[in-house]
Amino acid sequence: MFEDKNPELTPISKLGEFGLIKHLTEFFPLSNESSEVGVGDDAAVVNPGNRKVVLTTDVLAEGVHFNLGYVPLKHLGYKAVVVNLSDIAAMNATPTQILVSIAVSNRFPVEALEEIYSGIQAACGRYKVDLIGGDTTSSNSGLVMSITAVGIEKEENIVRRNGAKPNDLLVVTGDLGGAYMGLQILEREHTVFLANPNMQPEMEGFDYILERQLKPEARTDVKGILEQLDIKPTSMIDISDGLASEILHLSDQSNVGFRLYEEKIPMDNLTITTADDFNLNPVMAALSGGEDYELLFTISSNDFDKIKNHPDFTIIGHAVEKEDGNFMVARGSNQLVALTAQGWDAFLGNQKED
Amino acid sequence: MFEDKNPELTPISKLGEFGLIKHLTEFFPLSNESSEVGVGDDAAVVNPGNRKVVLTTDVLAEGVHFNLGYVPLKHLGYKAVVVNLSDIAAMNATPTQILVSIAVSNRFPVEALEEIYSGIQAACGRYKVDLIGGDTTSSNSGLVMSITAVGIEKEENIVRRNGAKPNDLLVVTGDLGGAYMGLQILEREHTVFLANPNMQPEMEGFDYILERQLKPEARTDVKGILEQLDIKPTSMIDISDGLASEILHLSDQSNVGFRLYEEKIPMDNLTITTADDFNLNPVMAALSGGEDYELLFTISSNDFDKIKNHPDFTIIGHAVEKEDGNFMVARGSNQLVALTAQGWDAFLGNQKED
């Protein structure tokens, strides 16, 4: 797809490493007060004032995390930023800066990198984070993006995974399973396209779940909403690998168990009908699909009245004693189904139950 | 070399992503007071007190930055950390934490990643930095490492590339060109080995330059030495791409020109004799070879007496007005040779003059 057969495309070697970085980052002005030195020195300088610095890093690798056959490069750049900002949001912190490293084979022209950076720029604008550093290098094959996100936050606001207590309520933002069903649509249409390149992909009507997959958003808004509700979560994590896997992480680190109520899991209608079309159980898409980038957190049961009718949040269960284990209470019965980490694993591929 | 033909080696898929990260990072205790949360939550938390945070990131890609045919994995892990710490040192800041991302194909067994991490651990111990985060994922081919280094420093200590003034002295630490000549030895012996795997490589007597290439050190000690001498550099950069390229960066950002004296460039005898063996000009190895990870900086000429006899430093030139350009004054003559950025470029390969 990106073989340099078009003589109007610019080979990366024409700009060289320094020229390339300068070219790609020139439209990234620093806008946060805390960003003192950006791209162009040996290192960037951030001034956190008297606050804490929150740091996370995520790699996306071609053929593992994305398929350039159906993921537009601009979306890839956007998503690569978002998945990192989601981790900062999951600490209840405010993202402020990113550093972007890209290893890319010479089959990519400069224009392909420009597309990726236009997506990065869109995310920086949307989330008000500054690009302050990075590295761009060639690789022997494929595209690997590694982004480090920085957040700055007052100590008292930071929420870890380890503070849940028995009887705390388990709460999730938004709806789940959509990103996974969007991926199924993309993979189906890509398979059809490979078999017959004249076929038009049938994407119509799937906008919401395609966007959940291709252009997810980080729930950086949740921190402000919770502050307004006067709620500080006792533990928090983002949903990158699937609800079940994230519940087990909170369980592990908070030393509690959980009860999850199947009937409470929030799902969009399109997720449910698409899952039906694929003969998949939509609950499995929510439990194990991953990539929803919603936030999962626990709050004291004393906060129940503050949150119970809020449209952004769904109470899906509660914490129990560690020895009571992690179980989903099946819809319409009291049957307990053990929660297992069947989430997405880059080394195993998508091991889904259906 | 790392094909998983040995039944005693452990495939990465056996541990899975979370198990792998846990396994690889379990022997990395946090030792810096500023490291509040390390590996295991959505993000790490660093407490810089009232100081600034310095951040840098560098990618190393197999086949571009290293050849696993002759670079031991432990050395690779060590060097990947060091090249980032060198960037922190070049801001006159103290490195405190790192985040490590690795994309690796399934042809690498767990034991290969353990080797890389043992090198990372050795560097963390040597430089007293904490591993606080990272991501490990599979890739379609090859090994790509991306490390982000964090430093914490008082604002008044930080030195950028943009403060050199005409008449400032140009100073370099250590000696130059050794890493490049070490690479020549490794490549020659690797070629011999590929032609005849029974040949023993002739590495004896080349220890110093091999170590400069395989196990470079970051000059994090320079900050303390300069403090003892009561010198604050006016600009600073580390030598990753070659002396000429770095001088041009200081020139560009400080808006001055430079005169570099060929006869002053510090080189080890082994670098010179090895260059002679390869029919290379050793000065070109210093100017364009790169990977020496020494520091290049400017100081006020008023500080001349403080530094002139110090064994760690060599005064190699001085800054001039911008319009007077960047030239090397040739040995034994007053001939001016224009300095050009023939340094190492990941997109061009090693374009050396000889």
Coordinates of C-alpha atoms in Angstrom, one line a residue, chain A residues 7 25 68 78 93 100 103 234 255 283 285 316 351:
Chain A
P7 CA 7.4 9.5 -8.1
T25 CA 7.1 18.8 14.4
L68 CA -2.5 -0.7 7.6
Y78 CA -4.6 9.9 16.8
A93 CA -4.5 12.9 36.4
V100 CA 6.6 10.2 20.2
A103 CA 10.5 3.3 13.8
T234 CA -10.9 4.5 45.6
N255 CA -6.8 -7.3 47.5
V283 CA -21.2 -9.7 26.7
A285 CA -17.1 -8.5 23.4
I316 CA -22.0 -2.6 37.3
Q351 CA -8.1 -15.3 22.3

